[in-house]
Amino acid sequence: MEMLIHTLIISLLLPLLTLPIATGGGSGSTVVENTPSNNNNNKININTNINSGGGGTSNSNINKIIKNNNNINNINDGQEQNDGIPLSSRIVNTKYGAVSGTILHLENRHLDAVEAFKGIPYASPPVGSLRFMPPVTGALWSGIKKADQFGPVCPQRFPDISNETAALERMPKGRLEYLRRLLPYLQNQSEDCLYLNIYGPVQGM
């Protein structure tokens, strides 16, 4: 009986011992860091319609509070090459024009880099005659739009958190910390705020 059990164990393990073993790296940050961008081989085409309902935005003032916080986000926008220039992403052709973003490296070493395309307009600015109207198709652009900056955010009233003691009387500490992290992204407000920020895995470049 013992001999039979040993035979069964060996027969189960033998196929595992003959499996091929993969070696070497994949398509991680090493490939990205050593590959030039903005060439024809890196171009892809995207033809996507984005429709959203709703009306325009109203004017309101934000409480201007500038507060330093070293833990604002988990994305390191300052990841740069030795020459101080951020890595550019592929050139992506959309139905409105070509865009190029940046390569962002996350602070978590277990996460791969991402391609970021910031501030891409998806509709005409909802101002003037378009105020309080459904979004209208945006204008085409020529050349390559560098999508490396956030667009304005829609006007909104932000809670006054300049006095921490007073703020904690109205909200939990967790919410206060969340608002502090959010505040830097709300400094640039405008009714012209119909922009997309797109993040995706870095493709083989």
CSV table of C-alpha atoms in Angstrom, one decimal:
chain,number,residue,atom,x,y,z
A,1,MET,CA,0.0,0.0,0.0
A,2,GLU,CA,2.8,2.4,0.9
A,3,MET,CA,4.6,1.6,-2.4
A,4,LEU,CA,1.4,2.4,-4.3
A,5,ILE,CA,1.0,5.8,-2.6
A,6,HIS,CA,4.7,6.7,-3.4
A,7,THR,CA,4.0,5.7,-7.1
A,8,LEU,CA,1.0,7.9,-7.3
A,9,ILE,CA,2.8,10.9,-5.8
A,10,ILE,CA,5.7,10.5,-8.3
A,11,SER,CA,3.3,10.2,-11.2
A,12,LEU,CA,1.5,13.5,-10.1
A,13,LEU,CA,4.7,15.4,-9.7
A,14,LEU,CA,6.5,14.3,-12.8
A,15,PRO,CA,4.5,16.5,-15.2
A,16,LEU,CA,5.2,19.5,-13.1
A,17,LEU,CA,9.0,18.9,-13.2
A,18,THR,CA,9.0,18.9,-17.0
A,19,LEU,CA,7.1,22.2,-17.4
A,20,PRO,CA,9.1,25.0,-19.1
A,21,ILE,CA,10.3,27.8,-16.9
A,22,ALA,CA,10.0,31.4,-18.1
A,23,THR,CA,13.0,33.7,-17.5
A,24,GLY,CA,13.7,37.3,-18.2
A,25,GLY,CA,11.7,40.4,-17.8
A,26,GLY,CA,8.4,41.4,-19.4
A,27,SER,CA,7.2,44.7,-20.8
A,28,GLY,CA,7.7,46.7,-17.7
A,29,SER,CA,9.3,50.0,-17.0
A,30,THR,CA,12.7,49.0,-18.5
A,31,VAL,CA,11.2,48.9,-21.9
A,32,VAL,CA,9.5,52.2,-21.4
A,33,GLU,CA,12.6,54.0,-20.1
A,34,ASN,CA,14.8,52.9,-23.0
A,35,THR,CA,12.4,53.4,-25.9
A,36,PRO,CA,12.0,56.7,-27.7
A,37,SER,CA,8.4,57.9,-28.2
A,38,ASN,CA,6.6,59.9,-30.9
A,39,ASN,CA,7.4,57.7,-33.8
A,40,ASN,CA,5.1,56.2,-36.4
A,41,ASN,CA,5.3,52.8,-34.9
A,42,ASN,CA,3.8,54.1,-31.7
A,43,LYS,CA,0.6,55.5,-33.3
A,44,ILE,CA,-2.8,54.0,-32.6
A,45,ASN,CA,-6.2,55.1,-33.7
A,46,ILE,CA,-9.2,55.7,-31.4
A,47,ASN,CA,-12.6,56.7,-32.8
A,48,THR,CA,-14.9,57.0,-29.8
A,49,ASN,CA,-17.9,59.1,-29.2
A,50,ILE,CA,-18.5,60.3,-25.6
A,51,ASN,CA,-21.9,61.6,-24.8
A,52,SER,CA,-23.1,62.9,-21.5
A,53,GLY,CA,-26.3,64.6,-20.4
A,54,GLY,CA,-26.8,67.4,-18.0
A,55,GLY,CA,-26.7,71.1,-18.3
A,56,GLY,CA,-24.1,73.8,-17.7
A,57,THR,CA,-22.6,75.0,-14.4
A,58,SER,CA,-23.2,78.0,-12.2
A,59,ASN,CA,-20.8,80.5,-10.8
A,60,SER,CA,-19.6,80.2,-7.2
A,61,ASN,CA,-16.5,81.1,-5.3
A,62,ILE,CA,-14.1,78.7,-3.7
A,63,ASN,CA,-12.5,79.4,-0.3
A,64,LYS,CA,-8.8,79.9,-1.3
A,65,ILE,CA,-6.8,77.8,1.1
A,66,ILE,CA,-3.3,76.7,0.2
A,67,LYS,CA,-2.1,73.9,2.3
A,68,ASN,CA,1.0,71.7,1.8
A,69,ASN,CA,0.4,68.0,2.0
A,70,ASN,CA,3.1,65.5,1.1
A,71,ASN,CA,0.5,62.8,0.6
A,72,ILE,CA,-1.8,64.5,-2.0
A,73,ASN,CA,-1.9,61.5,-4.4
A,74,ASN,CA,-0.3,58.2,-5.3
A,75,ILE,CA,0.9,59.2,-8.7
A,76,ASN,CA,4.4,60.6,-9.2
A,77,ASP,CA,4.0,63.2,-12.0
A,78,GLY,CA,7.6,64.1,-11.5
A,79,GLN,CA,9.1,60.8,-12.8
A,80,GLU,CA,11.6,62.1,-15.3
A,81,GLN,CA,14.5,60.9,-17.4
A,82,ASN,CA,18.1,62.1,-16.5
A,83,ASP,CA,17.7,65.1,-18.7
A,84,GLY,CA,14.7,66.3,-16.6
A,85,ILE,CA,12.1,65.8,-19.4
A,86,PRO,CA,9.1,63.6,-18.5
A,87,LEU,CA,8.7,60.6,-20.7
A,88,SER,CA,6.1,61.0,-23.5
A,89,SER,CA,3.5,58.5,-24.3
A,90,ARG,CA,2.4,57.2,-27.7
A,91,ILE,CA,0.7,59.5,-30.2
A,92,VAL,CA,-3.0,58.6,-30.2
A,93,ASN,CA,-5.2,59.6,-33.1
A,94,THR,CA,-8.7,60.4,-32.1
A,95,LYS,CA,-11.6,61.6,-34.4
A,96,TYR,CA,-10.9,65.1,-33.1
A,97,GLY,CA,-7.1,65.2,-33.5
A,98,ALA,CA,-3.9,63.6,-32.3
A,99,VAL,CA,-2.9,63.6,-28.6
A,100,SER,CA,0.3,62.7,-26.7
A,101,GLY,CA,0.4,62.2,-23.0
A,102,THR,CA,3.0,61.2,-20.5
A,103,ILE,CA,4.3,58.1,-18.7
A,104,LEU,CA,3.6,58.1,-15.0
A,105,HIS,CA,5.3,55.8,-12.5
A,106,LEU,CA,3.3,54.9,-9.4
A,107,GLU,CA,4.9,55.1,-6.0
A,108,ASN,CA,3.9,51.5,-5.3
A,109,ARG,CA,6.8,49.4,-6.7
A,110,HIS,CA,4.3,46.5,-7.3
A,111,LEU,CA,2.3,48.6,-9.8
A,112,ASP,CA,3.3,49.1,-13.4
A,113,ALA,CA,3.6,52.5,-15.1
A,114,VAL,CA,0.6,54.0,-16.8
A,115,GLU,CA,0.0,56.3,-19.7
A,116,ALA,CA,-1.8,59.5,-18.8
A,117,PHE,CA,-3.7,61.8,-21.1
A,118,LYS,CA,-4.8,64.9,-19.2
A,119,GLY,CA,-7.2,67.6,-20.1
A,120,ILE,CA,-8.6,66.2,-23.3
A,121,PRO,CA,-11.7,68.2,-24.3
A,122,TYR,CA,-14.8,66.0,-25.1
A,123,ALA,CA,-17.2,68.8,-25.9
A,124,SER,CA,-17.4,72.5,-26.7
A,125,PRO,CA,-17.0,74.9,-23.7
A,126,PRO,CA,-20.5,75.3,-22.1
A,127,VAL,CA,-20.4,79.1,-22.0
A,128,GLY,CA,-22.3,81.8,-23.8
A,129,SER,CA,-25.2,80.4,-25.8
A,130,LEU,CA,-24.2,76.9,-24.8
A,131,ARG,CA,-24.6,77.6,-21.1
A,132,PHE,CA,-27.2,75.3,-19.4
A,133,MET,CA,-27.4,73.3,-22.7
A,134,PRO,CA,-26.5,69.6,-23.3
A,135,PRO,CA,-22.8,69.2,-24.3
A,136,VAL,CA,-22.1,70.0,-28.0
A,137,THR,CA,-19.4,68.2,-30.0
A,138,GLY,CA,-16.0,69.8,-29.6
A,139,ALA,CA,-13.9,71.5,-32.3
A,140,LEU,CA,-11.2,69.6,-34.2
A,141,TRP,CA,-7.6,70.5,-33.7
A,142,SER,CA,-4.6,70.2,-35.9
A,143,GLY,CA,-1.1,69.0,-35.0
A,144,ILE,CA,-0.5,67.0,-31.8
A,145,LYS,CA,-2.2,68.2,-28.6
A,146,LYS,CA,0.1,67.7,-25.6
A,147,ALA,CA,-2.2,66.2,-23.0
A,148,ASP,CA,0.0,66.7,-19.9
A,149,GLN,CA,-2.0,69.3,-17.9
A,150,PHE,CA,-5.3,69.0,-16.0
A,151,GLY,CA,-8.1,71.1,-17.4
A,152,PRO,CA,-10.2,73.4,-15.1
A,153,VAL,CA,-12.7,71.8,-12.8
A,154,CYS,CA,-16.4,72.9,-12.7
A,155,PRO,CA,-17.2,75.7,-10.2
A,156,GLN,CA,-18.1,74.4,-6.8
A,157,ARG,CA,-18.3,75.7,-3.2
A,158,PHE,CA,-15.7,74.1,-1.0
A,159,PRO,CA,-16.1,73.8,2.8
A,160,ASP,CA,-14.0,76.2,4.8
A,161,ILE,CA,-11.3,74.0,6.4
A,162,SER,CA,-8.8,76.8,7.2
A,163,ASN,CA,-9.5,76.5,10.9
A,164,GLU,CA,-8.9,72.8,11.8
A,165,THR,CA,-10.5,73.1,15.2
A,166,ALA,CA,-13.7,74.6,13.8
A,167,ALA,CA,-13.7,72.2,10.9
A,168,LEU,CA,-13.5,69.1,13.2
A,169,GLU,CA,-16.7,70.4,15.0
A,170,ARG,CA,-18.5,69.9,11.7
A,171,MET,CA,-16.9,66.8,10.2
A,172,PRO,CA,-14.9,63.7,11.1
A,173,LYS,CA,-11.1,63.9,10.9
A,174,GLY,CA,-11.1,61.4,8.0
A,175,ARG,CA,-13.2,63.7,5.9
A,176,LEU,CA,-11.1,66.7,6.8
A,177,GLU,CA,-7.9,64.9,5.6
A,178,TYR,CA,-9.7,63.8,2.4
A,179,LEU,CA,-10.7,67.4,1.7
A,180,ARG,CA,-7.1,68.6,2.3
A,181,ARG,CA,-5.9,66.1,-0.3
A,182,LEU,CA,-8.7,67.2,-2.7
A,183,LEU,CA,-8.2,70.9,-2.4
A,184,PRO,CA,-5.1,71.4,-4.6
A,185,TYR,CA,-7.1,70.0,-7.6
A,186,LEU,CA,-9.9,72.5,-7.1
A,187,GLN,CA,-7.9,75.7,-7.4
A,188,ASN,CA,-8.5,76.2,-11.2
A,189,GLN,CA,-12.2,76.4,-11.6
A,190,SER,CA,-14.1,77.5,-14.7
A,191,GLU,CA,-17.4,76.9,-16.5
A,192,ASP,CA,-15.2,75.6,-19.4
A,193,CYS,CA,-14.6,72.3,-17.6
A,194,LEU,CA,-15.6,69.5,-20.0
A,195,TYR,CA,-12.3,67.6,-20.1
A,196,LEU,CA,-11.3,64.0,-19.7
A,197,ASN,CA,-8.3,62.6,-17.8
A,198,ILE,CA,-7.5,59.1,-19.2
A,199,TYR,CA,-5.2,56.6,-17.6
A,200,GLY,CA,-4.3,53.2,-19.0
A,201,PRO,CA,-1.6,50.5,-18.8
A,202,VAL,CA,1.6,51.3,-20.7
A,203,GLN,CA,1.4,49.3,-24.0
A,204,GLY,CA,4.4,47.6,-25.6
A,205,MET,CA,6.4,50.5,-27.0
